[in-house]
């Protein structure tokens, strides 16, 4: 990256303070003052907890050349009205100077899993940049773009949304070449009101595609498959439906719940075995294949690359064997009804005849559907014959009640108020050979159960 401050000032409509220094070049752009390197432009962003303007001095001490600010400072700076918008404009400007093809992914479930699998696949074809974790908002996405350089061939972006217009804004910045809608579920239904409204917000990802761009759509859900960009860009659909362009068939799960299946495209069929756990990864893999085809890559080579990919994101179906013989499946990154169902099915597929535990917390932001969604998960546990259900925290009470109503016996489904109680109960009841699945919405913090059980199994002393 070799931009002068004058150039960036123009790209962001900023007023440059100390204009005589505007011929200075910057070597990078940074929003986290702790990561500033000598030569960087520091962008001061107001977040929920911190205001970057409080760290400007620190950024200069670390060698920043200039800061982008919304309140004037004494030092060399780009003064804008809103630094978050400024950051977006910097990313947009940078994106148009890259040689990369940009791929954007949205959906209610599986964005991060799919992004990781796509990145691990594309790396086998050329230099690939993708965000670590779930950096999918108006701060994380520009930062990801800014981490790419002229050698980047593929730039993979995850797009999340909490309302109308959010994804459109991310697309204005990133101008995707390929855009995918994985599914429309009920995540954020509380904020948007209906699945149709969620679908409409997600379809924004298609609207800025160039006519030469490609839309990647889930064939099995009419709300997704009937989406269309205004520019009528090419469409590639994926799924199990007969109509899918990239079609899944002969799906089987091995004893560790890793899927194998055939993918068919244009009359060619290839078998894929994933090194990932859970049936739902099949759909993510088919989406990856469709995106790669959209990028112009060869279908057969893509299928081999998907089988070879080894992605990993924290707390998503993360399987660990504890030293006391208990298997832990930590899926506590986040939860909604679709992903909880997928996870519970994977638990049963992995378990064989071992004793299964589902430790479940609340699924948040489900609005009016919340009660019935929790009740249904409880009933599903009984139907899948999960041996022990432990619902944790008030928001999960209806999971336990649903299980009782579906006919679970007294000890098969339990409820506790707190995570501490859950840990205590698990420590006293778990036996070698048991398999424990953990899932809840992010804010519940259920991953601390995984940590406590891991420490306990390895003999580390903890308080609870
Ligand atoms: N295609 C899918 N359909 C349903 N659930 C899925 C799918 N892909 C992943 N999941 C589940 O959804 C949860 C969230 O996955 P993640 O990839 O982090 O999604 P996102 O980034 O959209 O929140 C995980 O627990 C995972 O098991
Ligand atoms: Mg995510």
XYZ file of C-alpha atoms in Angstrom, residues 77-308:
232
model
C -4.817 14.532 10.588
C -7.669 13.852 8.210
C -10.715 15.549 9.687
C -14.069 13.976 8.736
C -17.596 14.207 10.086
C -17.833 10.512 10.942
C -14.742 8.306 11.148
C -16.723 5.092 10.678
C -17.929 6.374 7.295
C -14.363 7.570 6.671
C -13.064 4.058 7.310
C -15.615 2.711 4.832
C -14.459 5.206 2.192
C -10.816 4.241 2.744
C -11.732 0.579 2.262
C -13.788 1.366 -0.832
C -10.918 3.312 -2.369
C -8.463 0.523 -1.557
C -10.791 -2.156 -2.958
C -10.748 -0.456 -6.367
C -6.957 -0.452 -6.388
C -6.770 -4.202 -5.766
C -6.484 -6.930 -8.390
C -8.581 -9.313 -6.306
C -11.913 -10.896 -7.057
C -14.213 -10.159 -4.126
C -16.612 -12.795 -2.777
C -19.347 -11.805 -0.323
C -21.301 -14.271 1.816
C -24.475 -13.755 3.827
C -27.133 -16.009 5.351
C -28.780 -16.660 8.686
C -26.529 -19.605 9.590
C -23.165 -20.785 8.404
C -21.553 -17.569 7.160
C -18.363 -18.021 9.159
C -18.168 -21.790 8.543
C -18.622 -21.222 4.805
C -16.189 -18.298 4.740
C -13.565 -20.494 6.439
C -14.118 -23.404 4.053
C -14.049 -21.083 1.039
C -10.805 -19.471 2.207
C -9.176 -22.856 2.867
C -10.269 -23.948 -0.640
C -9.219 -20.784 -2.479
C -5.798 -20.756 -0.808
C -5.054 -23.767 -2.983
C -5.608 -21.597 -6.084
C -3.957 -18.324 -5.113
C -3.265 -15.728 -2.459
C -6.426 -15.382 -0.369
C -7.483 -12.919 2.315
C -10.409 -13.651 4.634
C -11.277 -12.244 8.046
C -10.302 -14.147 11.141
C -13.447 -15.006 13.085
C -16.700 -13.213 12.339
C -15.561 -9.729 11.322
C -18.674 -9.048 9.306
C -19.838 -5.558 10.259
C -19.092 -1.948 9.307
C -15.775 -2.047 11.188
C -14.580 -5.626 10.617
C -15.347 -5.687 6.896
C -13.414 -2.514 5.924
C -10.526 -3.722 8.063
C -10.490 -7.016 6.167
C -10.427 -5.176 2.829
C -7.592 -2.965 4.069
C -5.546 -6.055 4.972
C -5.452 -7.139 1.299
C -2.689 -5.964 -1.055
C -1.946 -5.969 -4.781
C -0.860 -9.614 -4.656
C -4.230 -10.743 -3.245
C -6.127 -12.849 -5.758
C -9.242 -13.668 -3.730
C -10.804 -11.510 -1.040
C -13.463 -13.348 0.990
C -15.938 -11.257 2.998
C -18.617 -12.228 5.479
C -21.636 -9.906 5.682
C -23.862 -9.791 8.718
C -26.868 -7.591 9.204
C -29.159 -6.373 11.921
C -31.509 -4.413 9.677
C -32.420 -3.043 6.259
C -29.578 -1.253 4.466
C -26.702 -2.822 6.420
C -25.644 -5.280 3.737
C -26.151 -2.675 1.030
C -23.656 -0.438 2.821
C -21.112 -3.274 3.043
C -21.589 -3.946 -0.696
C -21.128 -0.292 -1.592
C -17.725 -0.496 0.091
C -16.673 -3.883 -1.282
C -18.302 -4.140 -4.739
C -18.430 -7.953 -4.773
C -17.880 -9.976 -7.947
C -19.577 -13.047 -6.498
C -22.302 -12.824 -3.848
C -23.911 -15.723 -1.980
C -27.073 -16.093 0.108
C -26.724 -19.337 2.089
C -30.155 -19.501 3.718
C -32.837 -17.445 5.394
C -33.696 -18.613 8.878
C -35.116 -16.898 11.872
C -32.012 -15.192 13.271
C -32.876 -11.510 13.922
C -36.596 -12.077 13.311
C -37.223 -9.928 16.381
C -35.544 -6.993 14.659
C -37.037 -7.470 11.200
C -40.487 -8.924 11.842
C -40.750 -11.784 9.335
C -38.708 -14.250 7.301
C -39.720 -12.301 4.174
C -38.239 -9.130 5.663
C -35.052 -11.008 6.552
C -34.890 -12.359 2.982
C -35.301 -8.865 1.599
C -32.489 -7.483 3.773
C -30.218 -10.356 2.737
C -31.006 -9.947 -0.951
C -29.321 -6.546 -0.806
C -26.091 -8.495 -1.290
C -27.108 -9.135 -4.920
C -28.167 -5.639 -5.878
C -24.808 -4.038 -6.595
C -23.390 -6.955 -8.599
C -22.154 -5.982 -12.015
C -23.878 -7.712 -14.952
C -20.699 -9.815 -15.191
C -20.994 -10.824 -11.518
C -22.430 -14.069 -10.207
C -25.259 -14.705 -7.734
C -24.945 -17.848 -5.619
C -28.308 -18.930 -4.206
C -29.613 -21.768 -2.047
C -31.898 -23.818 -4.288
C -33.821 -25.595 -1.512
C -35.551 -22.519 -0.051
C -37.870 -20.611 -2.388
C -37.308 -17.426 -0.393
C -33.665 -17.601 -1.492
C -33.829 -19.257 -4.913
C -36.271 -16.677 -6.272
C -34.030 -13.748 -5.318
C -32.555 -11.826 -8.223
C -30.216 -8.926 -8.779
C -31.548 -5.911 -10.654
C -28.697 -6.359 -13.118
C -29.722 -9.964 -13.874
C -26.229 -11.259 -13.254
C -25.613 -14.949 -13.813
C -27.106 -17.304 -11.193
C -25.651 -20.527 -9.824
C -27.855 -22.371 -7.330
C -26.788 -25.115 -4.917
C -28.638 -27.642 -2.768
C -30.391 -30.992 -2.818
C -33.261 -29.967 -5.105
C -33.363 -31.405 -8.595
C -33.258 -27.851 -9.906
C -29.930 -27.015 -8.195
C -27.046 -26.248 -10.579
C -24.570 -27.624 -8.042
C -26.504 -30.593 -6.705
C -25.863 -32.652 -3.571
C -26.723 -36.366 -3.599
C -25.831 -39.605 -1.802
C -25.112 -37.805 1.458
C -23.787 -40.036 4.251
C -22.246 -39.217 7.620
C -19.329 -41.271 8.913
C -19.267 -42.399 12.582
C -17.716 -39.070 13.581
C -20.500 -37.143 11.763
C -18.223 -36.027 8.925
C -20.204 -35.877 5.659
C -19.411 -37.491 2.317
C -21.545 -36.790 -0.727
C -21.610 -36.423 -4.490
C -21.688 -33.026 -6.155
C -22.979 -32.744 -9.700
C -22.422 -29.755 -11.972
C -23.020 -29.616 -15.714
C -23.217 -33.410 -15.937
C -19.952 -33.981 -14.013
C -20.148 -35.766 -10.664
C -17.402 -35.733 -8.033
C -17.339 -37.277 -4.567
C -16.359 -35.044 -1.647
C -15.407 -36.064 1.897
C -15.257 -33.214 4.378
C -12.909 -32.972 7.317
C -15.678 -31.089 9.134
C -18.370 -32.222 11.521
C -22.110 -31.985 10.852
C -24.535 -32.576 8.021
C -25.032 -28.815 7.563
C -21.448 -28.497 6.312
C -22.587 -30.302 3.155
C -24.629 -27.252 2.176
C -21.778 -24.919 3.023
C -19.454 -27.028 0.855
C -21.891 -26.968 -2.055
C -22.074 -23.184 -1.690
C -18.267 -23.045 -1.746
C -18.183 -25.116 -4.942
C -20.749 -22.807 -6.563
C -18.783 -19.693 -5.546
C -15.561 -21.164 -6.952
C -17.333 -21.928 -10.238
C -18.552 -18.329 -10.212
C -14.907 -17.261 -9.924
C -14.116 -19.238 -13.060
C -12.317 -22.153 -11.388
C -12.467 -25.722 -12.663
C -15.203 -27.798 -10.990
C -13.184 -30.990 -10.551
C -10.159 -29.187 -9.127
C -12.453 -27.266 -6.803
C -13.994 -30.492 -5.451
C -10.536 -31.914 -4.702
C -9.545 -28.683 -2.996
C -12.698 -28.754 -0.820
C -11.886 -32.319 0.298
C -8.340 -31.177 1.156
